[in-house]
PDB file of C-alpha atoms in Angstrom:
ATOM      1  CA  MET A  24     -23.764  -2.318  15.161  1.00 51.00           C
ATOM      2  CA  PRO A  25     -26.083  -4.719  13.398  1.00 54.00           C
ATOM      3  CA  ASP A  26     -24.501  -7.373  11.268  1.00 59.00           C
ATOM      4  CA  PHE A  27     -25.901  -7.622   7.748  1.00 58.00           C
ATOM      5  CA  ASN A  28     -26.158 -10.970   6.125  1.00 65.00           C
ATOM      6  CA  ASP A  29     -26.807 -11.948   2.510  1.00 67.00           C
ATOM      7  CA  VAL A  30     -30.591 -11.899   2.939  1.00 74.00           C
ATOM      8  CA  THR A  31     -30.552  -8.210   3.880  1.00 81.00           C
ATOM      9  CA  LEU A  32     -27.887  -7.082   1.438  1.00 84.00           C
ATOM     10  CA  LEU A  33     -29.328  -8.555  -1.775  1.00 86.00           C
ATOM     11  CA  PRO A  34     -32.679  -6.707  -1.686  1.00 89.00           C
ATOM     12  CA  LEU A  35     -30.900  -3.509  -0.614  1.00 88.00           C
ATOM     13  CA  CYS A  36     -28.438  -3.680  -3.532  1.00 91.00           C
ATOM     14  CA  ALA A  37     -31.160  -4.652  -6.041  1.00 92.00           C
ATOM     15  CA  GLY A  38     -33.331  -1.748  -4.891  1.00 94.00           C
ATOM     16  CA  LEU A  39     -30.455   0.741  -5.167  1.00 94.00           C
ATOM     17  CA  THR A  40     -29.625  -0.528  -8.643  1.00 95.00           C
ATOM     18  CA  LEU A  41     -33.271  -0.303  -9.761  1.00 96.00           C
ATOM     19  CA  LEU A  42     -33.606   3.273  -8.432  1.00 96.00           C
ATOM     20  CA  GLY A  43     -30.332   4.197 -10.137  1.00 95.00           C
ATOM     21  CA  LEU A  44     -31.457   2.757 -13.476  1.00 96.00           C
ATOM     22  CA  ILE A  45     -34.710   4.709 -13.300  1.00 96.00           C
ATOM     23  CA  GLY A  46     -32.748   7.884 -12.538  1.00 96.00           C
ATOM     24  CA  SER A  47     -30.364   7.083 -15.396  1.00 96.00           C
ATOM     25  CA  TRP A  48     -33.245   6.771 -17.849  1.00 96.00           C
ATOM     26  CA  ILE A  49     -34.587  10.151 -16.705  1.00 96.00           C
ATOM     27  CA  ALA A  50     -31.088  11.688 -17.021  1.00 94.00           C
ATOM     28  CA  TRP A  51     -30.718  10.190 -20.519  1.00 94.00           C
ATOM     29  CA  ARG A  52     -34.021  11.756 -21.615  1.00 95.00           C
ATOM     30  CA  ARG A  53     -33.243  15.203 -20.158  1.00 95.00           C
ATOM     31  CA  ARG A  54     -29.462  15.612 -20.537  1.00 94.00           C
ATOM     32  CA  GLY A  55     -28.451  13.157 -23.222  1.00 93.00           C
ATOM     33  CA  LEU A  56     -26.593   9.921 -23.767  1.00 94.00           C
ATOM     34  CA  ALA A  57     -23.459  10.771 -21.750  1.00 95.00           C
ATOM     35  CA  ALA A  58     -25.403  11.564 -18.561  1.00 94.00           C
ATOM     36  CA  GLY A  59     -27.567   8.431 -18.937  1.00 94.00           C
ATOM     37  CA  THR A  60     -24.560   6.181 -19.514  1.00 95.00           C
ATOM     38  CA  ARG A  61     -22.767   7.616 -16.510  1.00 95.00           C
ATOM     39  CA  GLY A  62     -25.894   7.025 -14.412  1.00 95.00           C
ATOM     40  CA  VAL A  63     -26.067   3.376 -15.525  1.00 96.00           C
ATOM     41  CA  ALA A  64     -22.416   2.927 -14.576  1.00 96.00           C
ATOM     42  CA  TRP A  65     -23.070   4.230 -11.057  1.00 95.00           C
ATOM     43  CA  SER A  66     -26.305   2.235 -10.796  1.00 95.00           C
ATOM     44  CA  LEU A  67     -24.606  -1.100 -11.460  1.00 95.00           C
ATOM     45  CA  LEU A  68     -22.087  -0.655  -8.637  1.00 94.00           C
ATOM     46  CA  PRO A  69     -24.239  -1.885  -5.696  1.00 93.00           C
ATOM     47  CA  VAL A  70     -25.072  -5.199  -7.368  1.00 92.00           C
ATOM     48  CA  SER A  71     -21.486  -5.677  -8.571  1.00 93.00           C
ATOM     49  CA  LEU A  72     -20.158  -5.021  -5.048  1.00 91.00           C
ATOM     50  CA  TYR A  73     -22.631  -7.551  -3.644  1.00 91.00           C
ATOM     51  CA  MET A  74     -21.804 -10.217  -6.234  1.00 91.00           C
ATOM     52  CA  THR A  75     -18.034  -9.921  -5.691  1.00 92.00           C
ATOM     53  CA  GLY A  76     -18.313  -9.900  -1.893  1.00 89.00           C
ATOM     54  CA  LEU A  77     -16.766  -6.457  -1.633  1.00 91.00           C
ATOM     55  CA  LEU A  78     -19.890  -4.993  -0.056  1.00 88.00           C
ATOM     56  CA  LYS A  79     -19.553  -7.306   2.956  1.00 87.00           C
ATOM     57  CA  LEU A  80     -15.865  -6.487   3.122  1.00 90.00           C
ATOM     58  CA  LEU A  81     -16.623  -2.765   3.004  1.00 88.00           C
ATOM     59  CA  TRP A  82     -19.255  -3.207   5.728  1.00 87.00           C
ATOM     60  CA  ASP A  83     -16.742  -5.105   7.907  1.00 90.00           C
ATOM     61  CA  ILE A  84     -14.134  -2.379   7.437  1.00 94.00           C
ATOM     62  CA  VAL A  85     -16.571   0.366   8.441  1.00 92.00           C
ATOM     63  CA  LYS A  86     -17.779  -1.694  11.404  1.00 92.00           C
ATOM     64  CA  SER A  87     -14.201  -2.345  12.568  1.00 94.00           C
ATOM     65  CA  ALA A  88     -13.249   1.322  12.201  1.00 94.00           C
ATOM     66  CA  VAL A  89     -16.263   2.444  14.240  1.00 93.00           C
ATOM     67  CA  THR A  90     -15.520  -0.166  16.923  1.00 91.00           C
ATOM     68  CA  TRP A  91     -11.866   0.945  17.067  1.00 86.00           C
ATOM     69  CA  VAL A  92     -12.829   4.628  17.389  1.00 87.00           C
ATOM     70  CA  THR A  93     -15.322   3.949  20.192  1.00 87.00           C
ATOM     71  CA  HIS A  94     -12.742   1.782  21.933  1.00 85.00           C
ATOM     72  CA  LEU A  95     -10.182   4.559  21.520  1.00 80.00           C
ATOM     73  CA  ILE A  96     -12.431   7.200  23.022  1.00 83.00           C
ATOM     74  CA  PHE A  97     -13.457   5.270  26.117  1.00 82.00           C
ATOM     75  CA  SER A  98     -10.309   3.284  26.977  1.00 85.00           C
ATOM     76  CA  PRO A  99      -7.680   4.742  29.353  1.00 87.00           C
ATOM     77  CA  THR A 100      -5.167   2.119  28.196  1.00 88.00           C
ATOM     78  CA  VAL A 101      -5.439   3.330  24.617  1.00 84.00           C
ATOM     79  CA  TRP A 102      -5.006   6.947  25.739  1.00 86.00           C
ATOM     80  CA  ALA A 103      -1.855   5.932  27.634  1.00 90.00           C
ATOM     81  CA  GLY A 104      -0.583   4.374  24.397  1.00 91.00           C
ATOM     82  CA  VAL A 105      -1.379   7.565  22.486  1.00 90.00           C
ATOM     83  CA  ALA A 106       0.508   9.577  25.124  1.00 93.00           C
ATOM     84  CA  LEU A 107       3.542   7.279  24.823  1.00 95.00           C
ATOM     85  CA  PHE A 108       3.412   7.668  21.060  1.00 95.00           C
ATOM     86  CA  GLY A 109       3.440  11.446  21.486  1.00 96.00           C
ATOM     87  CA  VAL A 110       6.385  11.261  23.895  1.00 96.00           C
ATOM     88  CA  SER A 111       8.340   9.151  21.418  1.00 97.00           C
ATOM     89  CA  VAL A 112       7.692  11.652  18.612  1.00 96.00           C
ATOM     90  CA  VAL A 113       8.811  14.564  20.829  1.00 96.00           C
ATOM     91  CA  LEU A 114      11.979  12.692  21.856  1.00 95.00           C
ATOM     92  CA  TYR A 115      12.765  11.935  18.221  1.00 95.00           C
ATOM     93  CA  VAL A 116      12.396  15.600  17.256  1.00 94.00           C
ATOM     94  CA  VAL A 117      14.510  16.721  20.237  1.00 94.00           C
ATOM     95  CA  SER A 118      17.249  14.257  19.283  1.00 93.00           C
ATOM     96  CA  GLY A 119      17.268  15.690  15.748  1.00 90.00           C
ATOM     97  CA  VAL A 120      17.603  19.228  17.103  1.00 90.00           C
ATOM     98  CA  ALA A 121      20.392  18.158  19.464  1.00 88.00           C
ATOM     99  CA  ARG A 122      22.184  16.369  16.639  1.00 86.00           C
ATOM    100  CA  GLY A 123      21.924  19.470  14.445  1.00 82.00           C
ATOM    101  CA  ARG A 124      23.497  21.619  17.167  1.00 80.00           C
ATOM    102  CA  GLY A 125      26.375  19.190  17.651  1.00 72.00           C
ATOM    103  CA  GLY A 126      25.241  17.628  20.920  1.00 56.00           C
ATOM    104  CA  GLU A 127      26.725  14.228  20.074  1.00 53.00           C
ATOM    105  CA  LYS A 128      30.106  15.400  18.770  1.00 54.00           C
ATOM    106  CA  ALA A 129      33.101  14.236  20.761  1.00 56.00           C
ATOM    107  CA  PRO A 130      36.238  16.392  20.776  1.00 55.00           C
ATOM    108  CA  LYS A 131      38.349  15.345  17.820  1.00 60.00           C
ATOM    109  CA  SER A 132      42.085  14.966  18.208  1.00 59.00           C
ATOM    110  CA  LYS A 133      44.235  16.692  15.636  1.00 56.00           C
ATOM    111  CA  PRO A 134      45.762  14.399  13.055  1.00 56.00           C
ATOM    112  CA  ALA A 135      49.465  13.672  13.511  1.00 54.00           C
ATOM    113  CA  SER A 136      50.086  14.445   9.854  1.00 54.00           C
ATOM    114  CA  ALA A 137      49.233  18.137  10.303  1.00 52.00           C
ATOM    115  CA  THR A 138      52.278  20.211   9.491  1.00 58.00           C
ATOM    116  CA  ALA A 139      53.406  22.976  11.802  1.00 56.00           C
ATOM    117  CA  GLY A 140      52.047  26.342  10.740  1.00 56.00           C
ATOM    118  CA  ALA A 141      49.279  24.902   8.502  1.00 59.00           C
ATOM    119  CA  LEU A 142      45.914  26.618   8.847  1.00 61.00           C
ATOM    120  CA  THR A 143      43.189  24.637  10.584  1.00 61.00           C
ATOM    121  CA  SER A 144      39.652  25.544  11.643  1.00 62.00           C
ATOM    122  CA  THR A 145      41.016  26.819  14.987  1.00 63.00           C
ATOM    123  CA  GLY A 146      43.957  28.720  13.572  1.00 61.00           C
ATOM    124  CA  PRO A 147      47.536  27.802  12.710  1.00 61.00           C
ATOM    125  CA  ALA A 148      48.601  24.354  13.866  1.00 60.00           C
ATOM    126  CA  PRO A 149      51.254  24.498  16.605  1.00 60.00           C
ATOM    127  CA  ALA A 150      54.650  22.977  16.046  1.00 57.00           C
ATOM    128  CA  SER A 151      54.415  19.482  17.474  1.00 54.00           C
ATOM    129  CA  ALA A 152      57.091  17.380  19.064  1.00 50.00           C
ATOM    130  CA  SER A 153      56.105  14.530  16.773  1.00 52.00           C
ATOM    131  CA  ALA A 154      57.666  16.269  13.760  1.00 48.00           C
ATOM    132  CA  PRO A 155      60.857  14.601  12.579  1.00 52.00           C
ATOM    133  CA  ALA A 156      63.947  16.138  14.188  1.00 53.00           C
ATOM    134  CA  GLY A 157      66.034  15.937  11.008  1.00 53.00           C
ATOM    135  CA  LYS A 158      63.697  18.126   8.971  1.00 53.00           C
ATOM    136  CA  PRO A 159      63.153  21.637  10.269  1.00 54.00           C
ATOM    137  CA  ALA A 160      59.796  23.249   9.615  1.00 55.00           C
ATOM    138  CA  LYS A 161      59.827  25.399   6.486  1.00 57.00           C
ATOM    139  CA  ALA A 162      59.360  29.096   6.965  1.00 53.00           C
ATOM    140  CA  PRO A 163      56.279  30.349   5.149  1.00 51.00           C
ATOM    141  CA  LYS A 164      56.888  32.480   2.108  1.00 53.00           C
ATOM    142  CA  ALA A 165      56.960  36.183   2.816  1.00 51.00           C
ATOM    143  CA  LYS A 166      54.349  36.980   0.193  1.00 55.00           C
ATOM    144  CA  ALA A 167      51.844  34.440   1.544  1.00 54.00           C
ATOM    145  CA  SER A 168      52.502  35.557   5.126  1.00 57.00           C
ATOM    146  CA  LYS A 169      51.868  39.186   4.205  1.00 61.00           C
ATOM    147  CA  GLN A 170      48.604  38.286   2.456  1.00 65.00           C
ATOM    148  CA  GLU A 171      47.408  36.118   5.381  1.00 70.00           C
ATOM    149  CA  SER A 172      48.177  38.806   7.952  1.00 76.00           C
ATOM    150  CA  SER A 173      46.313  41.439   5.940  1.00 81.00           C
ATOM    151  CA  GLU A 174      43.278  39.130   5.741  1.00 84.00           C
ATOM    152  CA  PHE A 175      43.394  38.513   9.490  1.00 84.00           C
ATOM    153  CA  ASP A 176      43.727  42.254  10.093  1.00 86.00           C
ATOM    154  CA  GLU A 177      40.630  42.898   8.001  1.00 88.00           C
ATOM    155  CA  ILE A 178      38.651  40.256   9.888  1.00 87.00           C
ATOM    156  CA  GLU A 179      39.849  41.630  13.214  1.00 87.00           C
ATOM    157  CA  ASP A 180      38.798  45.120  12.119  1.00 88.00           C
ATOM    158  CA  ILE A 181      35.290  43.941  11.201  1.00 88.00           C
ATOM    159  CA  LEU A 182      34.922  42.122  14.508  1.00 88.00           C
ATOM    160  CA  LYS A 183      35.986  45.212  16.470  1.00 87.00           C
ATOM    161  CA  ARG A 184      33.467  47.367  14.610  1.00 88.00           C
ATOM    162  CA  HIS A 185      30.703  45.009  15.691  1.00 87.00           C
ATOM    163  CA  GLY A 186      31.921  44.940  19.285  1.00 85.00           C
ATOM    164  CA  ILE A 187      33.226  41.386  19.186  1.00 83.00           C
ATOM    165  CA  ASN A 188      36.639  40.818  20.725  1.00 72.00           C
TER     166      ASN A 188
END
């Protein structure tokens, strides 16, 4: 890509501004003050970009982007880097799916403070030998036991209807 210097940019920006001002005058005559003023605003941009140095910066950015893209297209090393980036994204997504399905969970031991007969996610907790010998486990109330068994019977009935044993 050619490299523009100040000698080439100044006449280019002045010419663009002059053409824009002529077009703004024509727009002001045909469509009114608002269109002419907007045209003047756009016409002053090339010279203002040149005077602030932003035009050279913009040119360097475009030049660098084009160089990077051409380097990307024709370089096997860059394509290997793109492939590794893709592999890392796929591995990250797979790890999220595995985490969501519980792939990292280790079997949890039951807490020692669980009382015998208390309901847990796997059913009633078994009577453990770690319970104090002086205090016998309390028998569940008859009313609560009757209600729990009727709930379990209903669930068992639903499961049987769907063919799940």
